[in-house]
Amino acid sequence: MSGLFESQIHRPLADRMRPESLEDVVGQEDLLGVDAPLRRMFDSGRLSSFILWGPPGCGKTTLARIIAGCGNLHFTALSAVFSGVADLRKAFSEAESRRKYGEGTLLFIDEIHRFNRAQQDGFLPYVENGTVVLVGATTENPSFELNSALLSRCKVFVLKPLNEAALEKLIARAEKLENNPLPVTDEARKTLIELADGDGRYFINLLETVYDLARPGEILDSAGVLKVVQKRAPMYDKDREGHYNLISALHKSLRGSDTDAALYWTARMLAGGEDPLYILRRLTRFAVEDVGLADPMAIQMAIAAWDTYERLGSPEGDLAISELVIFLGTAPKSNSVEVAHIQAGKAAKEFSSLTPPAHILNAPTKMMKDLGYGKGYQYDHDTPNAFSGQNYFPEQMGRRRFYHPAERGFEREISRRLAYWDKLRETLSKKQEPSGE
């Protein structure tokens, strides 16, 4: 009787669409296609522990369930968010008992990165002796979040967000299960795919919402879809890896002079709740490191934008951020200042105890003057061209060239000045050479 009543309960679309075999999994062909690494491990029948790393809704839990079922392994699932040491001990104890009767266990740990280092160490003996096949799921970079000891015992498989083709396959499955075409226009169909942002679980819930709320015979356009579905919060965690990925994308887009891409990544961070002052600090750093003297206005624009935002706040101050992004993206690029800074620092360590040449030493006392401090110094403003050509490096070190301006932007002018002074220095040096008579 329980089965009869159970059959009358409406099952959610996500439950009815849950894949039952590896062939049903969409969007992960790089792992599950012919000769792909996870498929080869599964087909070999020799399952070892592994980590599934990917964004929400890409099929990590589903994959683990399918592999356990097809591999005749008992499936035990725990979440690191809700489970503690007691839950782990119970899972290991039960796995040891099943092992005595010849039954293996696949222990699935969702959000495994949330276990601390000591808890992660607790997996090691059970993974090493084969008591469990550990499958950990994480949305965070395992190399940052998991113990090296645990990582060395587990393969890492990277899952991707579902692309448009994969999401279209999910639409086809939903239409077959519902025995009804999705009641949306082609444009609204694309809107749904964009809203999903690669998250299959969220996408299926969107499809179910459309089926449930569309009136009989109604075909929803994009505006209609946006009315019946809840807008998704941006996928961005400003305290974890997404934070570093997006700021890196912004920095590299600016360095590549792709202003539009830089504006997009900036908007993504702001929409995700990133602190605008953090973005401005990074943009100021970019102005110094990657624009430098190719456009000396860059640092001034950065400070001005920072000051403007602090005065106006959001949303008015957000425009100052975009203005700075556009300025930096379209500015000529040069890292000559950074390179010169690094090279000068290396030379300072290499020649760390040399004194300046005597002619530029300060001589505030008679004794210092008697020792030759300041003797022979030429006041550059009193010389032709306001350039004496004297040596200002330690005598034992010789001249070095640290700064090599790029032939871009304002540094072209700097390059011409340096070349002019080099020529003058060479001319003056020849005049000072002894005649040999």
mmCIF file of N, CA, C and O in Angstrom, residues 302-367:
data_model
loop_
_atom_site.group_PDB
_atom_site.id
_atom_site.type_symbol
_atom_site.label_atom_id
_atom_site.label_comp_id
_atom_site.label_asym_id
_atom_site.label_seq_id
_atom_site.Cartn_x
_atom_site.Cartn_y
_atom_site.Cartn_z
ATOM 1 N N ALA A 302 44.234 57.445 -10.801
ATOM 2 C CA ALA A 302 43.879 56.411 -9.832
ATOM 3 C C ALA A 302 43.575 57.017 -8.469
ATOM 4 O O ALA A 302 42.573 56.685 -7.828
ATOM 5 N N ILE A 303 44.437 57.914 -8.021
ATOM 6 C CA ILE A 303 44.223 58.558 -6.722
ATOM 7 C C ILE A 303 42.968 59.424 -6.754
ATOM 8 O O ILE A 303 42.187 59.465 -5.789
ATOM 9 N N ALA A 304 42.745 60.098 -7.884
ATOM 10 C CA ALA A 304 41.554 60.941 -8.007
ATOM 11 C C ALA A 304 40.281 60.095 -7.974
ATOM 12 O O ALA A 304 39.288 60.477 -7.334
ATOM 13 N N ALA A 305 40.287 58.946 -8.656
ATOM 14 C CA ALA A 305 39.117 58.068 -8.650
ATOM 15 C C ALA A 305 38.861 57.523 -7.243
ATOM 16 O O ALA A 305 37.710 57.430 -6.787
ATOM 17 N N TRP A 306 39.942 57.152 -6.565
ATOM 18 C CA TRP A 306 39.832 56.648 -5.189
ATOM 19 C C TRP A 306 39.212 57.719 -4.288
ATOM 20 O O TRP A 306 38.277 57.458 -3.536
ATOM 21 N N ASP A 307 39.727 58.937 -4.395
ATOM 22 C CA ASP A 307 39.223 60.042 -3.590
ATOM 23 C C ASP A 307 37.762 60.352 -3.937
ATOM 24 O O ASP A 307 36.936 60.607 -3.055
ATOM 25 N N THR A 308 37.440 60.299 -5.226
ATOM 26 C CA THR A 308 36.066 60.569 -5.661
ATOM 27 C C THR A 308 35.099 59.551 -5.076
ATOM 28 O O THR A 308 34.014 59.908 -4.591
ATOM 29 N N TYR A 309 35.497 58.279 -5.129
ATOM 30 C CA TYR A 309 34.594 57.251 -4.586
ATOM 31 C C TYR A 309 34.379 57.445 -3.084
ATOM 32 O O TYR A 309 33.256 57.303 -2.586
ATOM 33 N N GLU A 310 35.446 57.760 -2.354
ATOM 34 C CA GLU A 310 35.303 57.935 -0.916
ATOM 35 C C GLU A 310 34.402 59.134 -0.593
ATOM 36 O O GLU A 310 33.730 59.158 0.437
ATOM 37 N N ARG A 311 34.375 60.128 -1.488
ATOM 38 C CA ARG A 311 33.527 61.294 -1.261
ATOM 39 C C ARG A 311 32.069 61.015 -1.636
ATOM 40 O O ARG A 311 31.145 61.461 -0.958
ATOM 41 N N LEU A 312 31.868 60.269 -2.744
ATOM 42 C CA LEU A 312 30.503 60.059 -3.240
ATOM 43 C C LEU A 312 29.853 58.779 -2.747
ATOM 44 O O LEU A 312 28.636 58.723 -2.565
ATOM 45 N N GLY A 313 30.659 57.724 -2.559
ATOM 46 C CA GLY A 313 30.078 56.436 -2.225
ATOM 47 C C GLY A 313 29.379 55.821 -3.419
ATOM 48 O O GLY A 313 29.456 56.315 -4.541
ATOM 49 N N SER A 314 28.655 54.713 -3.171
ATOM 50 C CA SER A 314 27.932 54.016 -4.232
ATOM 51 C C SER A 314 26.463 54.460 -4.211
ATOM 52 O O SER A 314 25.922 54.744 -3.134
ATOM 53 N N PRO A 315 25.801 54.563 -5.364
ATOM 54 C CA PRO A 315 26.252 54.129 -6.695
ATOM 55 C C PRO A 315 26.975 55.204 -7.498
ATOM 56 O O PRO A 315 27.572 54.908 -8.533
ATOM 57 N N GLU A 316 26.888 56.482 -7.076
ATOM 58 C CA GLU A 316 27.478 57.555 -7.886
ATOM 59 C C GLU A 316 28.976 57.359 -8.072
ATOM 60 O O GLU A 316 29.526 57.576 -9.163
ATOM 61 N N GLY A 317 29.663 56.932 -7.002
ATOM 62 C CA GLY A 317 31.107 56.754 -7.079
ATOM 63 C C GLY A 317 31.537 55.594 -7.951
ATOM 64 O O GLY A 317 32.701 55.520 -8.368
ATOM 65 N N ASP A 318 30.601 54.671 -8.248
ATOM 66 C CA ASP A 318 30.946 53.541 -9.112
ATOM 67 C C ASP A 318 31.389 54.023 -10.489
ATOM 68 O O ASP A 318 32.199 53.379 -11.160
ATOM 69 N N LEU A 319 30.848 55.155 -10.918
ATOM 70 C CA LEU A 319 31.203 55.697 -12.222
ATOM 71 C C LEU A 319 32.677 56.097 -12.267
ATOM 72 O O LEU A 319 33.342 55.963 -13.306
ATOM 73 N N ALA A 320 33.206 56.565 -11.134
ATOM 74 C CA ALA A 320 34.628 56.918 -11.075
ATOM 75 C C ALA A 320 35.495 55.676 -11.274
ATOM 76 O O ALA A 320 36.572 55.739 -11.877
ATOM 77 N N ILE A 321 35.028 54.533 -10.756
ATOM 78 C CA ILE A 321 35.767 53.283 -10.941
ATOM 79 C C ILE A 321 35.798 52.909 -12.417
ATOM 80 O O ILE A 321 36.848 52.572 -12.976
ATOM 81 N N SER A 322 34.632 52.985 -13.071
ATOM 82 C CA SER A 322 34.582 52.646 -14.498
ATOM 83 C C SER A 322 35.429 53.615 -15.324
ATOM 84 O O SER A 322 36.094 53.209 -16.286
ATOM 85 N N GLU A 323 35.416 54.897 -14.954
ATOM 86 C CA GLU A 323 36.228 55.869 -15.676
ATOM 87 C C GLU A 323 37.709 55.529 -15.564
ATOM 88 O O GLU A 323 38.465 55.598 -16.539
ATOM 89 N N LEU A 324 38.131 55.123 -14.358
ATOM 90 C CA LEU A 324 39.530 54.742 -14.164
ATOM 91 C C LEU A 324 39.871 53.489 -14.959
ATOM 92 O O LEU A 324 40.949 53.397 -15.568
ATOM 93 N N VAL A 325 38.956 52.503 -14.964
ATOM 94 C CA VAL A 325 39.186 51.275 -15.726
ATOM 95 C C VAL A 325 39.376 51.601 -17.207
ATOM 96 O O VAL A 325 40.290 51.075 -17.865
ATOM 97 N N ILE A 326 38.529 52.463 -17.744
ATOM 98 C CA ILE A 326 38.646 52.837 -19.161
ATOM 99 C C ILE A 326 39.967 53.561 -19.420
ATOM 100 O O ILE A 326 40.657 53.293 -20.411
ATOM 101 N N PHE A 327 40.350 54.482 -18.518
ATOM 102 C CA PHE A 327 41.616 55.210 -18.682
ATOM 103 C C PHE A 327 42.795 54.246 -18.697
ATOM 104 O O PHE A 327 43.669 54.315 -19.566
ATOM 105 N N LEU A 328 42.826 53.325 -17.728
ATOM 106 C CA LEU A 328 43.950 52.391 -17.634
ATOM 107 C C LEU A 328 43.958 51.418 -18.796
ATOM 108 O O LEU A 328 45.020 51.039 -19.300
ATOM 109 N N GLY A 329 42.763 50.976 -19.219
ATOM 110 C CA GLY A 329 42.697 50.036 -20.324
ATOM 111 C C GLY A 329 43.191 50.625 -21.631
ATOM 112 O O GLY A 329 43.791 49.942 -22.453
ATOM 113 N N THR A 330 42.950 51.930 -21.824
ATOM 114 C CA THR A 330 43.344 52.575 -23.079
ATOM 115 C C THR A 330 44.702 53.262 -22.997
ATOM 116 O O THR A 330 45.182 53.800 -23.992
ATOM 117 N N ALA A 331 45.323 53.270 -21.836
ATOM 118 C CA ALA A 331 46.630 53.922 -21.667
ATOM 119 C C ALA A 331 47.741 53.074 -22.286
ATOM 120 O O ALA A 331 47.627 51.844 -22.350
ATOM 121 N N PRO A 332 48.833 53.702 -22.741
ATOM 122 C CA PRO A 332 50.011 52.915 -23.156
ATOM 123 C C PRO A 332 50.566 52.165 -21.955
ATOM 124 O O PRO A 332 50.469 52.646 -20.826
ATOM 125 N N LYS A 333 51.117 50.997 -22.180
ATOM 126 C CA LYS A 333 51.551 50.142 -21.070
ATOM 127 C C LYS A 333 53.082 50.072 -21.008
ATOM 128 O O LYS A 333 53.758 49.994 -22.034
ATOM 129 N N SER A 334 53.610 50.075 -19.792
ATOM 130 C CA SER A 334 55.047 49.892 -19.594
ATOM 131 C C SER A 334 55.294 49.435 -18.163
ATOM 132 O O SER A 334 54.730 49.997 -17.227
ATOM 133 N N ASN A 335 56.100 48.403 -18.018
ATOM 134 C CA ASN A 335 56.509 47.968 -16.676
ATOM 135 C C ASN A 335 57.972 48.318 -16.414
ATOM 136 O O ASN A 335 58.633 47.711 -15.569
ATOM 137 N N SER A 336 58.500 49.317 -17.159
ATOM 138 C CA SER A 336 59.910 49.679 -17.038
ATOM 139 C C SER A 336 60.262 50.135 -15.626
ATOM 140 O O SER A 336 61.365 49.862 -15.133
ATOM 141 N N VAL A 337 59.339 50.847 -14.978
ATOM 142 C CA VAL A 337 59.612 51.319 -13.618
ATOM 143 C C VAL A 337 59.757 50.131 -12.671
ATOM 144 O O VAL A 337 60.682 50.081 -11.842
ATOM 145 N N GLU A 338 58.859 49.151 -12.785
ATOM 146 C CA GLU A 338 58.932 47.977 -11.918
ATOM 147 C C GLU A 338 60.224 47.203 -12.142
ATOM 148 O O GLU A 338 60.895 46.783 -11.188
ATOM 149 N N VAL A 339 60.588 47.019 -13.413
ATOM 150 C CA VAL A 339 61.828 46.294 -13.731
ATOM 151 C C VAL A 339 63.037 47.046 -13.171
ATOM 152 O O VAL A 339 63.941 46.444 -12.575
ATOM 153 N N ALA A 340 63.046 48.364 -13.328
ATOM 154 C CA ALA A 340 64.158 49.165 -12.809
ATOM 155 C C ALA A 340 64.233 49.064 -11.289
ATOM 156 O O ALA A 340 65.329 48.958 -10.710
ATOM 157 N N HIS A 341 63.073 49.085 -10.647
ATOM 158 C CA HIS A 341 63.014 48.964 -9.184
ATOM 159 C C HIS A 341 63.613 47.635 -8.722
ATOM 160 O O HIS A 341 64.407 47.587 -7.772
ATOM 161 N N ILE A 342 63.263 46.564 -9.412
ATOM 162 C CA ILE A 342 63.760 45.230 -9.044
ATOM 163 C C ILE A 342 65.271 45.133 -9.265
ATOM 164 O O ILE A 342 66.014 44.632 -8.411
ATOM 165 N N GLN A 343 65.732 45.621 -10.424
ATOM 166 C CA GLN A 343 67.155 45.526 -10.743
ATOM 167 C C GLN A 343 67.999 46.378 -9.795
ATOM 168 O O GLN A 343 69.084 45.969 -9.363
ATOM 169 N N ALA A 344 67.507 47.573 -9.460
ATOM 170 C CA ALA A 344 68.232 48.420 -8.519
ATOM 171 C C ALA A 344 68.295 47.765 -7.145
ATOM 172 O O ALA A 344 69.321 47.847 -6.447
ATOM 173 N N GLY A 345 67.223 47.097 -6.767
ATOM 174 C CA GLY A 345 67.217 46.394 -5.483
ATOM 175 C C GLY A 345 68.238 45.277 -5.440
ATOM 176 O O GLY A 345 68.915 45.074 -4.427
ATOM 177 N N LYS A 346 68.368 44.545 -6.547
ATOM 178 C CA LYS A 346 69.373 43.474 -6.616
ATOM 179 C C LYS A 346 70.782 44.045 -6.510
ATOM 180 O O LYS A 346 71.651 43.486 -5.823
ATOM 181 N N ALA A 347 71.024 45.167 -7.207
ATOM 182 C CA ALA A 347 72.347 45.792 -7.156
ATOM 183 C C ALA A 347 72.650 46.312 -5.761
ATOM 184 O O ALA A 347 73.788 46.237 -5.285
ATOM 185 N N ALA A 348 71.624 46.831 -5.076
ATOM 186 C CA ALA A 348 71.817 47.344 -3.718
ATOM 187 C C ALA A 348 72.236 46.226 -2.765
ATOM 188 O O ALA A 348 73.024 46.441 -1.832
ATOM 189 N N LYS A 349 71.706 45.016 -2.979
ATOM 190 C CA LYS A 349 72.102 43.879 -2.145
ATOM 191 C C LYS A 349 73.509 43.402 -2.512
ATOM 192 O O LYS A 349 74.294 43.009 -1.644
ATOM 193 N N GLU A 350 73.829 43.443 -3.814
ATOM 194 C CA GLU A 350 75.133 42.964 -4.272
ATOM 195 C C GLU A 350 76.256 43.898 -3.823
ATOM 196 O O GLU A 350 77.338 43.460 -3.445
ATOM 197 N N PHE A 351 76.013 45.207 -3.884
ATOM 198 C CA PHE A 351 77.021 46.204 -3.499
ATOM 199 C C PHE A 351 76.479 46.985 -2.302
ATOM 200 O O PHE A 351 76.170 48.170 -2.397
ATOM 201 N N SER A 352 76.362 46.298 -1.194
ATOM 202 C CA SER A 352 75.636 46.868 -0.051
ATOM 203 C C SER A 352 76.499 47.730 0.869
ATOM 204 O O SER A 352 75.958 48.378 1.775
ATOM 205 N N SER A 353 77.814 47.760 0.656
ATOM 206 C CA SER A 353 78.663 48.492 1.606
ATOM 207 C C SER A 353 79.521 49.582 0.953
ATOM 208 O O SER A 353 80.391 50.154 1.600
ATOM 209 N N LEU A 354 79.283 49.846 -0.315
ATOM 210 C CA LEU A 354 80.107 50.832 -1.013
ATOM 211 C C LEU A 354 79.654 52.251 -0.667
ATOM 212 O O LEU A 354 78.456 52.529 -0.542
ATOM 213 N N THR A 355 80.627 53.144 -0.546
ATOM 214 C CA THR A 355 80.306 54.547 -0.257
ATOM 215 C C THR A 355 80.202 55.336 -1.558
ATOM 216 O O THR A 355 80.775 54.932 -2.578
ATOM 217 N N PRO A 356 79.496 56.449 -1.549
ATOM 218 C CA PRO A 356 79.413 57.281 -2.750
ATOM 219 C C PRO A 356 80.805 57.798 -3.108
ATOM 220 O O PRO A 356 81.698 57.876 -2.256
ATOM 221 N N PRO A 357 81.022 58.195 -4.370
ATOM 222 C CA PRO A 357 82.322 58.781 -4.756
ATOM 223 C C PRO A 357 82.574 60.048 -3.951
ATOM 224 O O PRO A 357 81.632 60.758 -3.574
ATOM 225 N N ALA A 358 83.854 60.341 -3.701
ATOM 226 C CA ALA A 358 84.222 61.430 -2.780
ATOM 227 C C ALA A 358 83.657 62.778 -3.204
ATOM 228 O O ALA A 358 83.251 63.590 -2.367
ATOM 229 N N HIS A 359 83.570 63.045 -4.508
ATOM 230 C CA HIS A 359 83.164 64.384 -4.937
ATOM 231 C C HIS A 359 81.699 64.704 -4.640
ATOM 232 O O HIS A 359 81.305 65.864 -4.692
ATOM 233 N N ILE A 360 80.883 63.677 -4.317
ATOM 234 C CA ILE A 360 79.490 63.994 -3.978
ATOM 235 C C ILE A 360 79.199 63.747 -2.494
ATOM 236 O O ILE A 360 78.040 63.791 -2.074
ATOM 237 N N LEU A 361 80.253 63.484 -1.705
ATOM 238 C CA LEU A 361 80.054 63.350 -0.262
ATOM 239 C C LEU A 361 79.865 64.728 0.368
ATOM 240 O O LEU A 361 80.522 65.702 -0.013
ATOM 241 N N ASN A 362 78.976 64.785 1.328
ATOM 242 C CA ASN A 362 78.761 66.036 2.045
ATOM 243 C C ASN A 362 79.970 66.324 2.943
ATOM 244 O O ASN A 362 80.525 65.418 3.559
ATOM 245 N N ALA A 363 80.389 67.610 3.046
ATOM 246 C CA ALA A 363 81.579 67.978 3.838
ATOM 247 C C ALA A 363 81.240 69.108 4.798
ATOM 248 O O ALA A 363 81.667 70.265 4.609
ATOM 249 N N PRO A 364 80.505 68.810 5.864
ATOM 250 C CA PRO A 364 80.118 69.873 6.801
ATOM 251 C C PRO A 364 81.240 70.295 7.744
ATOM 252 O O PRO A 364 81.154 71.334 8.398
ATOM 253 N N THR A 365 82.346 69.531 7.841
ATOM 254 C CA THR A 365 83.438 69.881 8.755
ATOM 255 C C THR A 365 84.735 70.054 7.973
ATOM 256 O O THR A 365 84.891 69.552 6.847
ATOM 257 N N LYS A 366 85.719 70.756 8.608
ATOM 258 C CA LYS A 366 87.023 70.989 7.971
ATOM 259 C C LYS A 366 87.751 69.683 7.724
ATOM 260 O O LYS A 366 88.399 69.490 6.694
ATOM 261 N N MET A 367 87.656 68.746 8.703
ATOM 262 C CA MET A 367 88.343 67.468 8.549
ATOM 263 C C MET A 367 87.848 66.736 7.315
ATOM 264 O O MET A 367 88.631 66.157 6.547
#
